[in-house]
PDB file of C-alpha atoms and ligand atoms in Angstrom:
ATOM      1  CA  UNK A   1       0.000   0.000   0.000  1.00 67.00           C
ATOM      2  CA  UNK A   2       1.383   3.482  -0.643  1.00 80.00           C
ATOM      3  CA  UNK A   3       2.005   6.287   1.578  1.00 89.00           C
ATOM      4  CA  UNK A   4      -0.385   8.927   2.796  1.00 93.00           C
ATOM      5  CA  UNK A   5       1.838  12.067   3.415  1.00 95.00           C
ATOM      6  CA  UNK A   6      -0.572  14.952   3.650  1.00 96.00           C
ATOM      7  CA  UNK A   7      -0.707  18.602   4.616  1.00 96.00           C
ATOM      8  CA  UNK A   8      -3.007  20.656   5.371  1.00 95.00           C
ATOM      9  CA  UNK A   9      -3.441  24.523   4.673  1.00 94.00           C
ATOM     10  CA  UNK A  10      -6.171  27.089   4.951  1.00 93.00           C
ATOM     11  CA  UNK A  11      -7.027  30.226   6.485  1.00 92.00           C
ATOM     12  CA  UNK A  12      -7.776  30.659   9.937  1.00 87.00           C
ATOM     13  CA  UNK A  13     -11.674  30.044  10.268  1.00 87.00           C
ATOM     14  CA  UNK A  14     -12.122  27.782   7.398  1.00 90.00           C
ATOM     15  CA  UNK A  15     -12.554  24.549   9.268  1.00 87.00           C
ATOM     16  CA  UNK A  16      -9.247  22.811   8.801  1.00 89.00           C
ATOM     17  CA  UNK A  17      -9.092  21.780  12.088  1.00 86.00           C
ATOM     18  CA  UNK A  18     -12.494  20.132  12.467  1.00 87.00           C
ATOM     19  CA  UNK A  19     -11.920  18.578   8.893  1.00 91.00           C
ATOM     20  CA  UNK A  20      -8.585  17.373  10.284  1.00 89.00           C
ATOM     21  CA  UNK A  21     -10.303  15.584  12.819  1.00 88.00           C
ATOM     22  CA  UNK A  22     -12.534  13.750  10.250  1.00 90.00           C
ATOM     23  CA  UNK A  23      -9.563  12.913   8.326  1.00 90.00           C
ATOM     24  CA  UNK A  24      -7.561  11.589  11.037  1.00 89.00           C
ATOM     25  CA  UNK A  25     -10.512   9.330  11.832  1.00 90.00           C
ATOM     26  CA  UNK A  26     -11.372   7.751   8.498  1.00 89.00           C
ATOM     27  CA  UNK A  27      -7.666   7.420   7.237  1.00 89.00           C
ATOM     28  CA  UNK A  28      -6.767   5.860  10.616  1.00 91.00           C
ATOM     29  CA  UNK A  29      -3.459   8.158  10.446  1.00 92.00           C
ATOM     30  CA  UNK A  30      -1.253  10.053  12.900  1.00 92.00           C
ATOM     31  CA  UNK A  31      -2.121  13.830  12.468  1.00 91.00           C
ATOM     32  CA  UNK A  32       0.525  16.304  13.922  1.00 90.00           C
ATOM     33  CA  UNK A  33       0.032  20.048  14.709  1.00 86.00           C
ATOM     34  CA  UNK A  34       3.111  21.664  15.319  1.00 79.00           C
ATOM     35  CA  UNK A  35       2.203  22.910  18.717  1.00 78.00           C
ATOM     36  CA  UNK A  36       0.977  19.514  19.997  1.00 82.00           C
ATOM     37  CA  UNK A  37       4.187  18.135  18.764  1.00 84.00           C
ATOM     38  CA  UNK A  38       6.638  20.480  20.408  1.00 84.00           C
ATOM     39  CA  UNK A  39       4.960  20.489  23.589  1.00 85.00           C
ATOM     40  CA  UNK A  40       4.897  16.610  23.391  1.00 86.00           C
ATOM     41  CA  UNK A  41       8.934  16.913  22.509  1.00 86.00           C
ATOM     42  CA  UNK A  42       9.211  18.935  25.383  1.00 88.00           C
ATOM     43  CA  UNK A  43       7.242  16.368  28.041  1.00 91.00           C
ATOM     44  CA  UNK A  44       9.321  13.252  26.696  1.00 89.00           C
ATOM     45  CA  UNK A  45      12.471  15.784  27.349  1.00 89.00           C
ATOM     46  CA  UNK A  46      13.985  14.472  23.965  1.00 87.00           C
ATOM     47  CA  UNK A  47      17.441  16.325  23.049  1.00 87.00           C
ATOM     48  CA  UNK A  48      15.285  18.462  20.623  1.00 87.00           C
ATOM     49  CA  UNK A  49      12.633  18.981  22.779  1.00 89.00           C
ATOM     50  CA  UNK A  50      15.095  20.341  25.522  1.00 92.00           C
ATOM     51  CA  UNK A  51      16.722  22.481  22.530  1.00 92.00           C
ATOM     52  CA  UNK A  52      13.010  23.816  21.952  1.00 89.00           C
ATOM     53  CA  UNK A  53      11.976  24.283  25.370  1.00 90.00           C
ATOM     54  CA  UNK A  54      15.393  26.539  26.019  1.00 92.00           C
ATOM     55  CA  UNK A  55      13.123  28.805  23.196  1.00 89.00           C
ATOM     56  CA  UNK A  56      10.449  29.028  24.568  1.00 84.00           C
ATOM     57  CA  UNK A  57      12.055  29.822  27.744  1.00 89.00           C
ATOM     58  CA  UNK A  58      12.824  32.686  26.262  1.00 89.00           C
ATOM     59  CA  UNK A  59       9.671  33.797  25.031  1.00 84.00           C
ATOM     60  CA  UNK A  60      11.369  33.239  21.778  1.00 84.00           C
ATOM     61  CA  UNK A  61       9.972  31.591  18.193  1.00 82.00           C
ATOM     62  CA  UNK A  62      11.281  28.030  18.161  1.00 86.00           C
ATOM     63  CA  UNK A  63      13.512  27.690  14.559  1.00 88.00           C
ATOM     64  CA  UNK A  64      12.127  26.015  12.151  1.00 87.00           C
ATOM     65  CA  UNK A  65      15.231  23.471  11.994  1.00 86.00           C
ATOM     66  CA  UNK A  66      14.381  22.025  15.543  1.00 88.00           C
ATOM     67  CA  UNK A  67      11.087  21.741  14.206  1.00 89.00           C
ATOM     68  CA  UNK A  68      11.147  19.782  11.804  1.00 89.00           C
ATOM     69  CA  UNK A  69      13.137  17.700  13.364  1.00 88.00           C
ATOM     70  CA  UNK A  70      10.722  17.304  15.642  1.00 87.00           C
ATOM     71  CA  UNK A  71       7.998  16.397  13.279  1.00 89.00           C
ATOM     72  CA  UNK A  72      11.060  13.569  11.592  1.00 89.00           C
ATOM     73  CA  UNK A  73      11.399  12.182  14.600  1.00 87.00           C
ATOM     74  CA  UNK A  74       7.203  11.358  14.576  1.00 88.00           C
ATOM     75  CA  UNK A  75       7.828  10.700  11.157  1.00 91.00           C
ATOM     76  CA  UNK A  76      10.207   8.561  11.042  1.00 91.00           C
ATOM     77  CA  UNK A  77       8.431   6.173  13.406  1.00 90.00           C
ATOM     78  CA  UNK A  78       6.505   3.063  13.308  1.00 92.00           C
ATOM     79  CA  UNK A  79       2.812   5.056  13.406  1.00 92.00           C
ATOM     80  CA  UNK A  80       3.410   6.723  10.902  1.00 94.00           C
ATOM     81  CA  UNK A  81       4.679   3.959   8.844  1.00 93.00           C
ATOM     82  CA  UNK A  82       1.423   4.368   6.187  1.00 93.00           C
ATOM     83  CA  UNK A  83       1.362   8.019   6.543  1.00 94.00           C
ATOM     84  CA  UNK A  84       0.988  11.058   8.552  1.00 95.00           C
ATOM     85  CA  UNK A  85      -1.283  14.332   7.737  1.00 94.00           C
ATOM     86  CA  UNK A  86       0.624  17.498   8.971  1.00 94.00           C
ATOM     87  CA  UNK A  87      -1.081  20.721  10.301  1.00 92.00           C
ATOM     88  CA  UNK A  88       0.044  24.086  10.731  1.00 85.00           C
ATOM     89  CA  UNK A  89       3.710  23.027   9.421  1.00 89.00           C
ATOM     90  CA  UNK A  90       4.851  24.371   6.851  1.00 92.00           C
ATOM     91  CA  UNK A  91       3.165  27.998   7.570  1.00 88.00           C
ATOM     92  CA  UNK A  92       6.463  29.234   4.996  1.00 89.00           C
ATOM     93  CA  UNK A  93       8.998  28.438   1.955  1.00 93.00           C
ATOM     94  CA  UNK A  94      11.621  27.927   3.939  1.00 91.00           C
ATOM     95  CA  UNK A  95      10.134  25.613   6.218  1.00 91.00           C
ATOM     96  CA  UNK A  96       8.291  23.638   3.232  1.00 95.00           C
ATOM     97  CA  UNK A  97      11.667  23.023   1.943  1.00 94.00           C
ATOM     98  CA  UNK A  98      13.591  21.970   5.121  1.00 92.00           C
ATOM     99  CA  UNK A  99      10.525  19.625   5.419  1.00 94.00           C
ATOM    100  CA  UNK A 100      11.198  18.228   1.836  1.00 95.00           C
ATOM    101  CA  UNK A 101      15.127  17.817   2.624  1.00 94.00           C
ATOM    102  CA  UNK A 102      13.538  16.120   5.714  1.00 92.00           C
ATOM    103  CA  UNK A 103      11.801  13.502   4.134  1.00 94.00           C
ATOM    104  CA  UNK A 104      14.432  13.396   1.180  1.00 95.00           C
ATOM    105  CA  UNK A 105      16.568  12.244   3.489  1.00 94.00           C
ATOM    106  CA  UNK A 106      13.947   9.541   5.127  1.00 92.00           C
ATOM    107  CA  UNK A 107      13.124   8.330   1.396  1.00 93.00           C
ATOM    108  CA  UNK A 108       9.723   9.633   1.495  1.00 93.00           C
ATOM    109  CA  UNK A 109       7.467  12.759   0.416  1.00 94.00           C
ATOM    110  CA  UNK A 110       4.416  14.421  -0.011  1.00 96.00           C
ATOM    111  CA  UNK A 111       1.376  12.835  -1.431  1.00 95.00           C
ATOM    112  CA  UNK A 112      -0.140  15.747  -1.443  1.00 96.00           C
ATOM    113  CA  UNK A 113      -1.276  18.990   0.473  1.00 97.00           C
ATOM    114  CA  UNK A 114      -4.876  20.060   0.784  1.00 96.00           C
ATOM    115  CA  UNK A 115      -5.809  23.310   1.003  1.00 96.00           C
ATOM    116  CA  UNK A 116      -9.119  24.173   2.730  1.00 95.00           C
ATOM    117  CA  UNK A 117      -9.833  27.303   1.017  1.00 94.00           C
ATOM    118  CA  UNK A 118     -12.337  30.194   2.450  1.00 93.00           C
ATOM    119  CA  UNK A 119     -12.011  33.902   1.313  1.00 93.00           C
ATOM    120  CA  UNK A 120     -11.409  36.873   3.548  1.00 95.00           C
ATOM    121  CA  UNK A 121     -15.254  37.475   3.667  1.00 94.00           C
ATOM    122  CA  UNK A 122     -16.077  34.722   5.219  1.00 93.00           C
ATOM    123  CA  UNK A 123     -13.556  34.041   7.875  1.00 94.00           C
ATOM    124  CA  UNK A 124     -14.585  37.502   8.682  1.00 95.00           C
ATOM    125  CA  UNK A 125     -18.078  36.051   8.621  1.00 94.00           C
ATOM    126  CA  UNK A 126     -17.488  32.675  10.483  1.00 93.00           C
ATOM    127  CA  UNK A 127     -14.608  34.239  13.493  1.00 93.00           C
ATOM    128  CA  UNK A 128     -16.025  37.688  13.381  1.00 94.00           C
ATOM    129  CA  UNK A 129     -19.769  36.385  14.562  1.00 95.00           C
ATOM    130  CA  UNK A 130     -18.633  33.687  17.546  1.00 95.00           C
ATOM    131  CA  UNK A 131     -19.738  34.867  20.993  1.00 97.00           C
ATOM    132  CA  UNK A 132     -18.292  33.598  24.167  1.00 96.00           C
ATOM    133  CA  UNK A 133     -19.591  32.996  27.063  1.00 97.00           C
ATOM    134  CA  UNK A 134     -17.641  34.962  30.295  1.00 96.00           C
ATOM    135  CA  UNK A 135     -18.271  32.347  32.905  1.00 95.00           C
ATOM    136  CA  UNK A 136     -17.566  29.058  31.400  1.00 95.00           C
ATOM    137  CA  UNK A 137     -16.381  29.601  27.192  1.00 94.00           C
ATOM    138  CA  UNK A 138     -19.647  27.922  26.090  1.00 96.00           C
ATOM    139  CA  UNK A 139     -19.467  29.181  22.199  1.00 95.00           C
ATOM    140  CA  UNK A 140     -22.250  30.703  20.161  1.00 96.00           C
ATOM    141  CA  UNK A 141     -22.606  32.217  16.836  1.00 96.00           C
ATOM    142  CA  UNK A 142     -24.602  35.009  15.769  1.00 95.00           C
ATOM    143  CA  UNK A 143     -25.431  33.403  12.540  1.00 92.00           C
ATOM    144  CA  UNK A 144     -25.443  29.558  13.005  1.00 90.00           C
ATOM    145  CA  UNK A 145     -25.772  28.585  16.568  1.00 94.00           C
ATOM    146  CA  UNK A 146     -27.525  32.119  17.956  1.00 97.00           C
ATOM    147  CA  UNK A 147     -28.663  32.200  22.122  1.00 97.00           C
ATOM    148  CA  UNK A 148     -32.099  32.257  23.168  1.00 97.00           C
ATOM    149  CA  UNK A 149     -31.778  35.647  24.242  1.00 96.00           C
ATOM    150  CA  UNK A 150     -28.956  38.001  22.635  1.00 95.00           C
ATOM    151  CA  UNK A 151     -26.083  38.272  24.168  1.00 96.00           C
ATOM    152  CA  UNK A 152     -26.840  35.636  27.264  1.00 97.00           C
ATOM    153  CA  UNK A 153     -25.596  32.185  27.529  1.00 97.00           C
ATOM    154  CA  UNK A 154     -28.214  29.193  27.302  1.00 97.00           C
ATOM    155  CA  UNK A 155     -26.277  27.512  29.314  1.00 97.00           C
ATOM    156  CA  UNK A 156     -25.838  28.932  32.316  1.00 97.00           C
ATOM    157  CA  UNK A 157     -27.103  32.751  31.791  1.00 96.00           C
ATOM    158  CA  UNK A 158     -22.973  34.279  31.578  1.00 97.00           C
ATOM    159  CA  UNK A 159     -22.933  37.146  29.529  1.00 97.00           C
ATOM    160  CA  UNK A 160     -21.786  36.524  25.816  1.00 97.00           C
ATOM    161  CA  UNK A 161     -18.717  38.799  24.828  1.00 97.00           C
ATOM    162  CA  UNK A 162     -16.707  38.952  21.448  1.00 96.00           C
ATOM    163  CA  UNK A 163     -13.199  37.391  22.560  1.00 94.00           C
ATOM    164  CA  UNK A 164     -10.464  39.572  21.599  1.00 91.00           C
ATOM    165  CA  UNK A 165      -9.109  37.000  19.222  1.00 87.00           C
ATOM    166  CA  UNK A 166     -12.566  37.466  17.596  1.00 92.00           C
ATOM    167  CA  UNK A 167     -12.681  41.037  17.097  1.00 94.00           C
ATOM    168  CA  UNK A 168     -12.749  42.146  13.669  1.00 94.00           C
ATOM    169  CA  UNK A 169      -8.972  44.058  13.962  1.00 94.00           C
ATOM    170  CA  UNK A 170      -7.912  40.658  14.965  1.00 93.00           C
ATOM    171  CA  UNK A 171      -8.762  38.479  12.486  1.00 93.00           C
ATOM    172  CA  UNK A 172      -7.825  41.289  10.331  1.00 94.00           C
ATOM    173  CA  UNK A 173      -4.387  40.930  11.540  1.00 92.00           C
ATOM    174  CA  UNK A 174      -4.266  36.877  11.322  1.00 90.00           C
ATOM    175  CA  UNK A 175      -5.857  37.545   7.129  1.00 93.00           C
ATOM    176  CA  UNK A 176      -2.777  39.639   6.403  1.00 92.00           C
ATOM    177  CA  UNK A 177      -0.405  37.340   8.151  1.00 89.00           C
ATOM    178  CA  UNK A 178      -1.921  34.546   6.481  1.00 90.00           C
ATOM    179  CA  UNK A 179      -1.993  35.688   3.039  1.00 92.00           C
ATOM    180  CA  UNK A 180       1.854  37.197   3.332  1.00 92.00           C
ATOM    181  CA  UNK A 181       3.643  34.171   4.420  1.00 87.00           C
ATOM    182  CA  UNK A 182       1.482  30.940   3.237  1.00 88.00           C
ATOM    183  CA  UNK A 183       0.263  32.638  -0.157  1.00 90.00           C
ATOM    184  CA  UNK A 184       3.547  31.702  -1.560  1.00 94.00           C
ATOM    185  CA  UNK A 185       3.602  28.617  -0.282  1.00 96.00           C
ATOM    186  CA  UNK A 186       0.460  27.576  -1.854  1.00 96.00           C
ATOM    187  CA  UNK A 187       1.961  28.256  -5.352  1.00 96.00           C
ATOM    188  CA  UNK A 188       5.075  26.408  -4.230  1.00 97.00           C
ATOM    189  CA  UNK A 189       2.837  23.778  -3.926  1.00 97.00           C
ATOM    190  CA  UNK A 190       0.752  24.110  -6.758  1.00 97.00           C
ATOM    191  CA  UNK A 191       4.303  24.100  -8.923  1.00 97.00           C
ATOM    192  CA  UNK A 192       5.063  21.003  -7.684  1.00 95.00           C
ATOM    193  CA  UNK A 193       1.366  19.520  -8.641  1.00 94.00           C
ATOM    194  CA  UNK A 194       0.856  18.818  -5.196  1.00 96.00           C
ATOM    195  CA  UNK A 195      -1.744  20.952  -4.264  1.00 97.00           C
ATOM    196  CA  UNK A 196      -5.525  20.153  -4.469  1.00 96.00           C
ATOM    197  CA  UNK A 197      -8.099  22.876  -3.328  1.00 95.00           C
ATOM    198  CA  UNK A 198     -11.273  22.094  -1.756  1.00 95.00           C
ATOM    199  CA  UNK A 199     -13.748  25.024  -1.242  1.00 94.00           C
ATOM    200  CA  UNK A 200     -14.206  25.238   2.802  1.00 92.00           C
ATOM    201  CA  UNK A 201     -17.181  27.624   2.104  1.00 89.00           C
ATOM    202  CA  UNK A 202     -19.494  24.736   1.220  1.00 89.00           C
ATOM    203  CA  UNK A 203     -21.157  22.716   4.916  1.00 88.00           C
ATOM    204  CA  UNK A 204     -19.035  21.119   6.515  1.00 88.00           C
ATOM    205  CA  UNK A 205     -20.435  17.642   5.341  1.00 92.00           C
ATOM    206  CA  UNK A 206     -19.695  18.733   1.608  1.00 94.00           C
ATOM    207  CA  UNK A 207     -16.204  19.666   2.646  1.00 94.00           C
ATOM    208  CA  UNK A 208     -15.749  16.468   4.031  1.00 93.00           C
ATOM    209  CA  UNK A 209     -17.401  14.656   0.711  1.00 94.00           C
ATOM    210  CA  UNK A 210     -14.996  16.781  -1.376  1.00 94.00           C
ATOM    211  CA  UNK A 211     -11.769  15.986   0.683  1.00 93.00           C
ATOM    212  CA  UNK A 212     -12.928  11.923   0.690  1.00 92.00           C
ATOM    213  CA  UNK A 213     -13.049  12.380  -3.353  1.00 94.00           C
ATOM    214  CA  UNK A 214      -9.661  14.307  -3.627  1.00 94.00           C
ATOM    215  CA  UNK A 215      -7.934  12.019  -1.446  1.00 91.00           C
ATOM    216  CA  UNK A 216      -9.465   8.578  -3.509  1.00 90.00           C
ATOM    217  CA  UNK A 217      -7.808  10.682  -6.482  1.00 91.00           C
ATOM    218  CA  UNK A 218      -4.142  11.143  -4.805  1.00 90.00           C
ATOM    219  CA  UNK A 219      -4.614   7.365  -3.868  1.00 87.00           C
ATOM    220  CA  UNK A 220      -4.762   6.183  -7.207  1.00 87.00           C
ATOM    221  CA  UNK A 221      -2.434   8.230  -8.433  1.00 85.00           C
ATOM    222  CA  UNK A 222       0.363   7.162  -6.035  1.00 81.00           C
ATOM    223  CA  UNK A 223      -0.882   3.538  -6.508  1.00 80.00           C
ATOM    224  CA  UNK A 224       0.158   3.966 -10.637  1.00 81.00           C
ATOM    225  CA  UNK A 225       3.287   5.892  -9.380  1.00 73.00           C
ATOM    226  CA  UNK A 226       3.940   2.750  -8.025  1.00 64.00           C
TER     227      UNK A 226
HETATM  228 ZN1  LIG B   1     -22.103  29.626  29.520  1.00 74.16          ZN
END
């Protein structure tokens, strides 16, 4: 059977996460976000994780060499023998190329990377209407999960605030960092024919339906490559 090497990209807001979920479910593979991985590197005090913890330490921005060798060492491991999908690595060129060297030098590589697309409307749309409850974080959305009564939690009657990641400046912020660093990454993608696009506007059940159907595709195609 070949390989499922997959990344994921998409804005902020356009479901990758929950999608990524589905995914990791009906492919039965290992799925690694950066963060998760680093903090895990960090408990099992590995060498890198104790380099990467010395960063953080420091309040400063862990390099991208330490992690991707975290993510080889996961790699490079029996569980994720059939394949792995990555998320939130590579957010840049650089990194997308010290992950290639990576898995150069493993004898693997991509399958492919899946972007979960979503324009700036309708993150604005999807982040910019959430509403939070103050006493416990219950979650509500103007739009597609309203409250009973505006601005009061069904729950347990907290007052429902816009977080300050939610506020409009915010996700604002996230767009522009979004479409500055992993903008060219998508097209480093694309020129390498790895990249497939799925529309993350459509429910979430069609997103899912569309990502089952691209990822049948890459499967055949990496059975012929064979
Ligand atoms: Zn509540």
């Amino acid at each position: 059977m070949p390989e499922l090497n997959l990344v994921l990209l998409g804005p902020p807001g356009s479901g990758k996460g929950t999608q990524g979920e589905r995914l990791q479910e009906d492919l039965r593979l290992p799925y690694y976000a950066t963060g998760d991985i680093l903090r895990a590197a960090v408990r099992e005090g590995t060498e890198l994780g104790r380099t990467a913890k010395e960063y953080m330490d420091r309040g400063d921005l862990v390099p991208d060499e330490v992690i991707v060798g975290a993510i080889a060492e996961r790699i490079d491991s029996e569980e994720a023998a059939d394949g792995f999908i990555l998320d939130g690595f590579p957010r840049t060129v650089p990194q997308a190329e010290a992950l290639a060297a990576k898995l150069d030098e493993l004898g693997r590589g991509l399958t492919g990377v899946l972007l979960i697309d979503a324009d700036d409307d309708e993150v604005m749309r999807r982040l910019g209407g959430r509403r939070t409850c103050v006493e416990n974080g219950h979650v509500f959305h103007v739009d597609f999960n309203p409250p009973e009564r505006e601005g009061v939690c069904d729950v347990d009657g907290g007052e429902l605030v816009v977080r300050d990641d939610d506020k409009p400046e915010v996700i604002r912020h996230r767009l522009d960092q979004y479409h500055a660093k992993t903008e060219p990454l998508i097209e480093f993608y694309d020129h390498q024919s790895l990249l497939r696009r799925i529309d993350g506007a459509a429910a979430p059940d069609e997103v899912a339906d569309e990502l089952s159907r691209t990822l049948s595709t890459l499967k055949l195609e990496a059975d012929e490559a064979i």
